[in-house]
PDB file of C-alpha atoms in Angstrom:
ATOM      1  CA  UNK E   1      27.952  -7.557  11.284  1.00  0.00           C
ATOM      2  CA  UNK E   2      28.517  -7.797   7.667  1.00  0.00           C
ATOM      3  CA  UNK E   3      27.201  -5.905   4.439  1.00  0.00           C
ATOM      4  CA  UNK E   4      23.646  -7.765   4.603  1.00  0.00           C
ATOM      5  CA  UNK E   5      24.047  -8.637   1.230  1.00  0.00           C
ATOM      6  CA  UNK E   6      21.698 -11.744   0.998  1.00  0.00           C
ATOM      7  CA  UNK E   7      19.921 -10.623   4.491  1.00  0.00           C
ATOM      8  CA  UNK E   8      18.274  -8.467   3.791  1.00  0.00           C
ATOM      9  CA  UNK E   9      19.918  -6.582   1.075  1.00  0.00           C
ATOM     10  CA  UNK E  10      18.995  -9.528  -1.922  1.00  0.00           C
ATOM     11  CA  UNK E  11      15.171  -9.655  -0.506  1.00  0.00           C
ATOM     12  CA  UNK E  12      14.926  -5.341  -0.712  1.00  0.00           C
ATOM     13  CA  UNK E  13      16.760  -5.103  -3.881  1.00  0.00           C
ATOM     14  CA  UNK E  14      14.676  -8.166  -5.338  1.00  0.00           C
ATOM     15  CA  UNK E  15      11.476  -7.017  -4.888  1.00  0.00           C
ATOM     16  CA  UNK E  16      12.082  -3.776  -5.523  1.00  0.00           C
ATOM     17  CA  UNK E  17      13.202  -5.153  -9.234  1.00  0.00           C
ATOM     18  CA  UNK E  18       9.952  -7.094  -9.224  1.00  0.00           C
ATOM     19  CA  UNK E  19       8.103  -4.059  -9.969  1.00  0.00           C
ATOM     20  CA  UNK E  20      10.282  -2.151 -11.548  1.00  0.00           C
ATOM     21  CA  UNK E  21      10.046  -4.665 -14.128  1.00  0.00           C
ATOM     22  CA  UNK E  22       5.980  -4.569 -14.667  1.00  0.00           C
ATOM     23  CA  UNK E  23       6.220  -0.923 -14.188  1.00  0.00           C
ATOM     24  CA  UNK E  24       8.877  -1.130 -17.552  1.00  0.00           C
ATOM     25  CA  UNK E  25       6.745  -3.154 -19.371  1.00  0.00           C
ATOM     26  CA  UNK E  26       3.730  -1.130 -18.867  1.00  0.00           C
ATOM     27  CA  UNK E  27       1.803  -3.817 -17.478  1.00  0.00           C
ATOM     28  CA  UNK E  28      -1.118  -2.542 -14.989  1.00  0.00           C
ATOM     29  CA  UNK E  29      -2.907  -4.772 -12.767  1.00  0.00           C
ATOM     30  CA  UNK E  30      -6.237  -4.498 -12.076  1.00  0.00           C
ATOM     31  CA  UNK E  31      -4.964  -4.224  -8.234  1.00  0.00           C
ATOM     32  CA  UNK E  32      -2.229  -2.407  -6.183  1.00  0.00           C
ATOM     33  CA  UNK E  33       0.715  -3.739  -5.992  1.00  0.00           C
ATOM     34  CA  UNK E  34       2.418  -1.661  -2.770  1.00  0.00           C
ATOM     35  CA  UNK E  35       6.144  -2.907  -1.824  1.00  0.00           C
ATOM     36  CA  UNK E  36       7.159  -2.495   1.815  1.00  0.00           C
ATOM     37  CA  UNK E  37      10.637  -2.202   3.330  1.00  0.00           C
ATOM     38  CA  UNK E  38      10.137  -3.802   6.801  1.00  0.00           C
ATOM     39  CA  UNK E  39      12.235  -2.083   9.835  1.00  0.00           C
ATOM     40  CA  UNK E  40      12.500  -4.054  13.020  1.00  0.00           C
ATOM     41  CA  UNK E  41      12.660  -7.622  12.313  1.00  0.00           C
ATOM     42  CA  UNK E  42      15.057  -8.685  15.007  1.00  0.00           C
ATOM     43  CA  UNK E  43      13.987  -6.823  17.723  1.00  0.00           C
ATOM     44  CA  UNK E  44      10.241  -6.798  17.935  1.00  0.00           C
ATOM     45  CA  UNK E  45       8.781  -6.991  14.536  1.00  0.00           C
ATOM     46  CA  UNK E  46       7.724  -3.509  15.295  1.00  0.00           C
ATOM     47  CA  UNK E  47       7.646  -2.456  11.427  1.00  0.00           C
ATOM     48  CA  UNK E  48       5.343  -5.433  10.204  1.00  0.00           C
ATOM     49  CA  UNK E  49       3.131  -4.674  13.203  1.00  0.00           C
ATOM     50  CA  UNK E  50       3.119  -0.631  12.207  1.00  0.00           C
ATOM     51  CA  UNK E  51       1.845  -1.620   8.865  1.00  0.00           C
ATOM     52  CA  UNK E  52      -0.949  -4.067   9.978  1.00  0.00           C
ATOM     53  CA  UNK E  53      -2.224  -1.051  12.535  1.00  0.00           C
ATOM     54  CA  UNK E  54      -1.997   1.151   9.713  1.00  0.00           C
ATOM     55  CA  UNK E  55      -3.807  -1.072   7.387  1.00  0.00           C
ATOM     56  CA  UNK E  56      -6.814  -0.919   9.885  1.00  0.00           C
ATOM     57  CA  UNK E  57     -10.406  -2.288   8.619  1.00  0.00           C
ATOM     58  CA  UNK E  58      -8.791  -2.682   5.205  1.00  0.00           C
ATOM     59  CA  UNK E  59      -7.065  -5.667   5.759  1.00  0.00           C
ATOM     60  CA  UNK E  60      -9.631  -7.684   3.777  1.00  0.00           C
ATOM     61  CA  UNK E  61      -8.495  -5.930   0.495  1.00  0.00           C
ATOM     62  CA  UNK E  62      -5.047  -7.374   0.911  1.00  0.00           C
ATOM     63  CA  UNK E  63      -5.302 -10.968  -1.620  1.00  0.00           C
ATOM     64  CA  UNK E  64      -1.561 -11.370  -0.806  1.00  0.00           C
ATOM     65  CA  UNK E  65       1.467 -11.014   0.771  1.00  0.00           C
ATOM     66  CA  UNK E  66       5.054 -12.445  -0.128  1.00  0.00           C
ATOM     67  CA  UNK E  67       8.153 -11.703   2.093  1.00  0.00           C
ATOM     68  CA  UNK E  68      11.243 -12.046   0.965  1.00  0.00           C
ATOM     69  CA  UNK E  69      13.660 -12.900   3.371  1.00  0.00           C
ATOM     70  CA  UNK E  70      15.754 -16.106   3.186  1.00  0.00           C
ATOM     71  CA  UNK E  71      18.468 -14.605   0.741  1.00  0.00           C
ATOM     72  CA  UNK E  72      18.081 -15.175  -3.453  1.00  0.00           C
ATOM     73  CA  UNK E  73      20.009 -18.500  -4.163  1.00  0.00           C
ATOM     74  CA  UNK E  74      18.495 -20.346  -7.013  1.00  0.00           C
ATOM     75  CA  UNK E  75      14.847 -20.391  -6.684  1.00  0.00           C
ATOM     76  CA  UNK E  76      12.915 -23.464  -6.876  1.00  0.00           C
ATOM     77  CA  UNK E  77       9.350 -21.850  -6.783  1.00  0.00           C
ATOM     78  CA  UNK E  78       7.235 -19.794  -4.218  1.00  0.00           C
ATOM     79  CA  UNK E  79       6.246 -21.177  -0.977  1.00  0.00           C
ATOM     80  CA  UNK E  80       2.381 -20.606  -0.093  1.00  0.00           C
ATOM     81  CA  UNK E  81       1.197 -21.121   3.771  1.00  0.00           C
ATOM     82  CA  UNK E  82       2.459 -20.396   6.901  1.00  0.00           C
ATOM     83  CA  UNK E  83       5.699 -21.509   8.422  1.00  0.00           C
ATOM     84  CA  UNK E  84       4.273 -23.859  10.726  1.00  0.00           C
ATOM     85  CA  UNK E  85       4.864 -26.704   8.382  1.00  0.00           C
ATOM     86  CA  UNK E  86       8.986 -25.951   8.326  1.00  0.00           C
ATOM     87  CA  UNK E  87       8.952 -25.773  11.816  1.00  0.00           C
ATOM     88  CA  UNK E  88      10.927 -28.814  13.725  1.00  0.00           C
ATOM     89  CA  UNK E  89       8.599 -32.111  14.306  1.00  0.00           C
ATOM     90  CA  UNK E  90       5.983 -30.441  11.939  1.00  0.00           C
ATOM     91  CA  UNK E  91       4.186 -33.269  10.221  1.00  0.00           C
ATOM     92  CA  UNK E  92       4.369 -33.646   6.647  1.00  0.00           C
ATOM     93  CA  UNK E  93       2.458 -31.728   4.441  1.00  0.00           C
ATOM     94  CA  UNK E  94      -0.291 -33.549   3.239  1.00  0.00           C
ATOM     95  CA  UNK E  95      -2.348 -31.301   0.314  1.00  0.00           C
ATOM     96  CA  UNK E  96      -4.989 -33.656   1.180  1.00  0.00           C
ATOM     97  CA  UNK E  97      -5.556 -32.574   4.111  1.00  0.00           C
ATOM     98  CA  UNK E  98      -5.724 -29.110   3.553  1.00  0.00           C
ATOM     99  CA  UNK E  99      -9.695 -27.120   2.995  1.00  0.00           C
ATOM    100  CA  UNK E 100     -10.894 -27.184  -0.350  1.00  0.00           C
ATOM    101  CA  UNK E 101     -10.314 -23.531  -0.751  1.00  0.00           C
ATOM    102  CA  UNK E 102      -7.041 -23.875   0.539  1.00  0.00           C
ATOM    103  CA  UNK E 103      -6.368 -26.476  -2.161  1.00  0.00           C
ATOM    104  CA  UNK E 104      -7.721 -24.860  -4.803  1.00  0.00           C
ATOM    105  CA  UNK E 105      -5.454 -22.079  -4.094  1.00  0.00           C
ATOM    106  CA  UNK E 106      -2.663 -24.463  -4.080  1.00  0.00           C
ATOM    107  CA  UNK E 107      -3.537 -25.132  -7.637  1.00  0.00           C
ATOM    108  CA  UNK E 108      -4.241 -22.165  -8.525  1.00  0.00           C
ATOM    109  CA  UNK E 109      -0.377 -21.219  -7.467  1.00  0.00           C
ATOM    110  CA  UNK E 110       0.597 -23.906  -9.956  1.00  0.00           C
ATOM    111  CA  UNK E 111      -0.670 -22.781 -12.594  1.00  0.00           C
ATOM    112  CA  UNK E 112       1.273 -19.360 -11.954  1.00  0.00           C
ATOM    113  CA  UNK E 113       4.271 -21.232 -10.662  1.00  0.00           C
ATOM    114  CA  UNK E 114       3.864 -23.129 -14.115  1.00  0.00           C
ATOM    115  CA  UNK E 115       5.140 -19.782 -16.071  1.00  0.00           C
ATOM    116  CA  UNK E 116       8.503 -19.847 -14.230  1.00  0.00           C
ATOM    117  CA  UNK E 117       9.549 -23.517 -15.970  1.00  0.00           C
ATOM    118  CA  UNK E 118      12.351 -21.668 -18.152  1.00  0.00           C
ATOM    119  CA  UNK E 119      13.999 -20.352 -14.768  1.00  0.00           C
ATOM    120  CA  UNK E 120      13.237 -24.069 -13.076  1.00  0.00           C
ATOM    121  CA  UNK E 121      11.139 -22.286 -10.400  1.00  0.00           C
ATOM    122  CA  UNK E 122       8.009 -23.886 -11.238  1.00  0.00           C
ATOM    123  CA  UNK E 123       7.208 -25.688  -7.786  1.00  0.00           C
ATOM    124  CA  UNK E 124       4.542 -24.777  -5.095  1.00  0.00           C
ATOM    125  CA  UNK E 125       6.003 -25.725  -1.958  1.00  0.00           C
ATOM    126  CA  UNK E 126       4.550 -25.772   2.224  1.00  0.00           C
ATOM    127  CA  UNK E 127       5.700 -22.740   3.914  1.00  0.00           C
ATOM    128  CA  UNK E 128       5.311 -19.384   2.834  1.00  0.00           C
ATOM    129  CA  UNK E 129       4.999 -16.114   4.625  1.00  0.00           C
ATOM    130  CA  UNK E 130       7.514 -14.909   7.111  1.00  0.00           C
ATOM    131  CA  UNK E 131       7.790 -12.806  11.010  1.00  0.00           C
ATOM    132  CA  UNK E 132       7.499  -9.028   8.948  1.00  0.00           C
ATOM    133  CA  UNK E 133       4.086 -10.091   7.391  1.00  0.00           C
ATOM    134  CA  UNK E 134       2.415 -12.228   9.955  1.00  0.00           C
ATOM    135  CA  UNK E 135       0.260  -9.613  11.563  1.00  0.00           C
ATOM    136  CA  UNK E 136      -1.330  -9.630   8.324  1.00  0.00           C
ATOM    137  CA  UNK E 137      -1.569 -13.367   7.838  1.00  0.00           C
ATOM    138  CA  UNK E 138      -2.897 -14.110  11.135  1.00  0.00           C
ATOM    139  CA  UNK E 139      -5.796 -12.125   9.923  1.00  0.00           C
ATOM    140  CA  UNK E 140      -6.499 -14.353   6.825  1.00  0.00           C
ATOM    141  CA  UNK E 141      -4.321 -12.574   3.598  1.00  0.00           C
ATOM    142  CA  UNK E 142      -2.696 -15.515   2.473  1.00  0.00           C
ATOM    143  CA  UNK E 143       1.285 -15.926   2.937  1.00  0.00           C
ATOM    144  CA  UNK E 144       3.645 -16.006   0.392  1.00  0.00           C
ATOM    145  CA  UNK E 145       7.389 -16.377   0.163  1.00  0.00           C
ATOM    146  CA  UNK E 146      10.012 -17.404  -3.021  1.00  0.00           C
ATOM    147  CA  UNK E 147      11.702 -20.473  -1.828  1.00  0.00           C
ATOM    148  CA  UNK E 148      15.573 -21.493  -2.790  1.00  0.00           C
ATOM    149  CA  UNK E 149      17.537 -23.924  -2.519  1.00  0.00           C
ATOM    150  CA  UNK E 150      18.602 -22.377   0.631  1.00  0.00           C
ATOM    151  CA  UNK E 151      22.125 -23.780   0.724  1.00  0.00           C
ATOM    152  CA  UNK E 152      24.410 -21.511   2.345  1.00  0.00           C
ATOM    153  CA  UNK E 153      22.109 -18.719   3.322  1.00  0.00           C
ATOM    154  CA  UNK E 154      22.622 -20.135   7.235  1.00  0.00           C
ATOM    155  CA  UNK E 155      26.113 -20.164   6.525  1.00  0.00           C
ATOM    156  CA  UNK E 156      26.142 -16.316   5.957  1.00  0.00           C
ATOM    157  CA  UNK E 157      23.238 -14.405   7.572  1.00  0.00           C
ATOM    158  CA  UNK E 158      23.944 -12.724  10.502  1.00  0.00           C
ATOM    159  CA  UNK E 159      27.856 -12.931  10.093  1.00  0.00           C
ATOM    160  CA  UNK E 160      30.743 -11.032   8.522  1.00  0.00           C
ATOM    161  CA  UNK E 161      30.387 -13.614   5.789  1.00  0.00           C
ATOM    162  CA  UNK E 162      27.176 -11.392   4.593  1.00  0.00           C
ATOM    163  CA  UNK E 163      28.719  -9.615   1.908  1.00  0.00           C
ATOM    164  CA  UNK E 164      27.513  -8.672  -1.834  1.00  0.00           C
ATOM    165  CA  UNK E 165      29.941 -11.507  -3.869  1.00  0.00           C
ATOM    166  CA  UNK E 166      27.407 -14.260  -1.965  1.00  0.00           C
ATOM    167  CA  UNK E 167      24.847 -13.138  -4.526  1.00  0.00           C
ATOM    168  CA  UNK E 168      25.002 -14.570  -7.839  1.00  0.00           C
ATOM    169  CA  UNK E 169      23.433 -12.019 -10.159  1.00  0.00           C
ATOM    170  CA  UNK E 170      22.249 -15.061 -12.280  1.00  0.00           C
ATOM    171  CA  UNK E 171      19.955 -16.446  -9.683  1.00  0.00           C
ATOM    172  CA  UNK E 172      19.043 -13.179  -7.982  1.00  0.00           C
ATOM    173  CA  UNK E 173      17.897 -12.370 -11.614  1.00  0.00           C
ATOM    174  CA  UNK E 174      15.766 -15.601 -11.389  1.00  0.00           C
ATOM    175  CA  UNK E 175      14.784 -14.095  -8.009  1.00  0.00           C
ATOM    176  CA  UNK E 176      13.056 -11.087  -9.398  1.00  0.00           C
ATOM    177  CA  UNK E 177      11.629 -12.691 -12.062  1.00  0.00           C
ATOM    178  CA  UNK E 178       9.660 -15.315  -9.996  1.00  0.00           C
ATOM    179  CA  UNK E 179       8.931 -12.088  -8.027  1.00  0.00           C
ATOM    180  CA  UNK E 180       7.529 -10.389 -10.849  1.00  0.00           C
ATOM    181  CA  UNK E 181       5.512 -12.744 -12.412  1.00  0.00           C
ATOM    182  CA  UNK E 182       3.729 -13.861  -9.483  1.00  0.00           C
ATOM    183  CA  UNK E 183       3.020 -10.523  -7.937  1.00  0.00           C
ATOM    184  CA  UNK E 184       1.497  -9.321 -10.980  1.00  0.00           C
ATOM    185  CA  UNK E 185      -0.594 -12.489 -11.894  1.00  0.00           C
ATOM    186  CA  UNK E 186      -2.035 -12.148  -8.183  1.00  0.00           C
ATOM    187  CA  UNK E 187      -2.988  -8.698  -8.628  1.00  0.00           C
ATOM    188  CA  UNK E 188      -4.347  -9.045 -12.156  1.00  0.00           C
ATOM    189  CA  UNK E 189      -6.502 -12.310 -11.654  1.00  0.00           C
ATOM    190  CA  UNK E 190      -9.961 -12.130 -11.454  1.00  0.00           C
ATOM    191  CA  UNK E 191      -9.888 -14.682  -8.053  1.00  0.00           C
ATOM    192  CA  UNK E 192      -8.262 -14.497  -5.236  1.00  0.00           C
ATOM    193  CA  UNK E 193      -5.880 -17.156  -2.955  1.00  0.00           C
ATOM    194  CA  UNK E 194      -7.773 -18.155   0.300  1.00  0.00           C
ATOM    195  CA  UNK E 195      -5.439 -17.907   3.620  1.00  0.00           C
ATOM    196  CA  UNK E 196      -6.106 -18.829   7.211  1.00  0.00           C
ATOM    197  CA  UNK E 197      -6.551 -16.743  10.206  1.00  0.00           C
ATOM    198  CA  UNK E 198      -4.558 -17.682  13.478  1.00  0.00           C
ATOM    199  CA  UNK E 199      -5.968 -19.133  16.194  1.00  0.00           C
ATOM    200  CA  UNK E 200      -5.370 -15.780  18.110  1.00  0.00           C
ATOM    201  CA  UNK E 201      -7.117 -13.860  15.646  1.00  0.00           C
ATOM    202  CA  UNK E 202      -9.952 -15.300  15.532  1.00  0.00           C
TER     203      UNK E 202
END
């Protein structure tokens, strides 16, 4: 209905900065870092589940993947597990109560996330991942996804209110960045993050 600026125009144009930016510094991970526009969303997911057919046997290879789709407001870090724990009457999240590789992945996000304290997006929060990359998370790769504070993004998505002056270039900068930094660290790291397969999967 409107332009899509922050849905899904600021998640496209922010990742595609992420890597722009290693690819300007020269930096070169030790893995591939492959950036996806996702088609479909709305009305059957049909893009995320073309990829994840496409992807075949190969799927353990993929340590990662972050989906961008709640708009670029100010981040406040990057989100790591699936959406289940945002849902309505979801308990709290307990780190506790999470498996031991799951929590040392958890740490090992905050250390990364601890690189974005200049840009105040240095948090590890519940909740990552998203509908586009959830064929590939219900087979184990771990989900990502920035998180913001996610003030007005409701307001706008999905209505004529969608339009580019809703993005602050500050924070989508602050966006990329996050982006950037933890893409890269992912793919350079000699580890990997653990994830969880669905039930369904399994």
């Amino acid at each position: 209905m409107g332009q899509g600026a922050q849905d899904d125009g600021s998640g496209i144009m922010g990742t595609f900065q992420a890597v722009t930016l290693i690819h300007k510094l020269g930096l070169k991970p030790k893995r591939t870092i492959r950036l996806v526009f996702w088609v479909n969303e709305e009305n059957g997911e049909a893009g995320g589940k073309a990829y994840r057919k496409m992807i075949g046997p190969k799927i353990g290879e993929q340590v990662a993947a972050i989906e961008m789709d709640e708009g670029a407001e100010k981040p406040l870090g990057i989100g790591y597990g699936g959406f289940e724990s945002l849902m309505p009457g979801a308990p709290p999240f307990d780190l506790s109560k999470l498996p031991p590789d799951q929590q040392q992945s958890f740490a090992a996000l905050q250390d990364i996330a601890s690189l974005l304290g200049p840009i105040g997006a240095d948090r590890v929060l519940p909740g990552g991942g998203g509908s586009d990359i959830e064929p590939l998370t219900d087979d184990g790769v771990p989900a990502l996804a920035p998180r913001t504070e996610d003030l007005h993004y409701f307001d706008w998505h999905h209505t004529e209110a969608d339009t580019l002056d809703k993005v602050d270039p500050k924070e989508f900068r602050k966006n990329a960045a996050m982006l950037s930094v933890v893409a890269y660290v992912l793919a350079d790291m000699d580890g990997r993050l653990a994830g969880k397969v669905a039930a369904a999967a399994k």
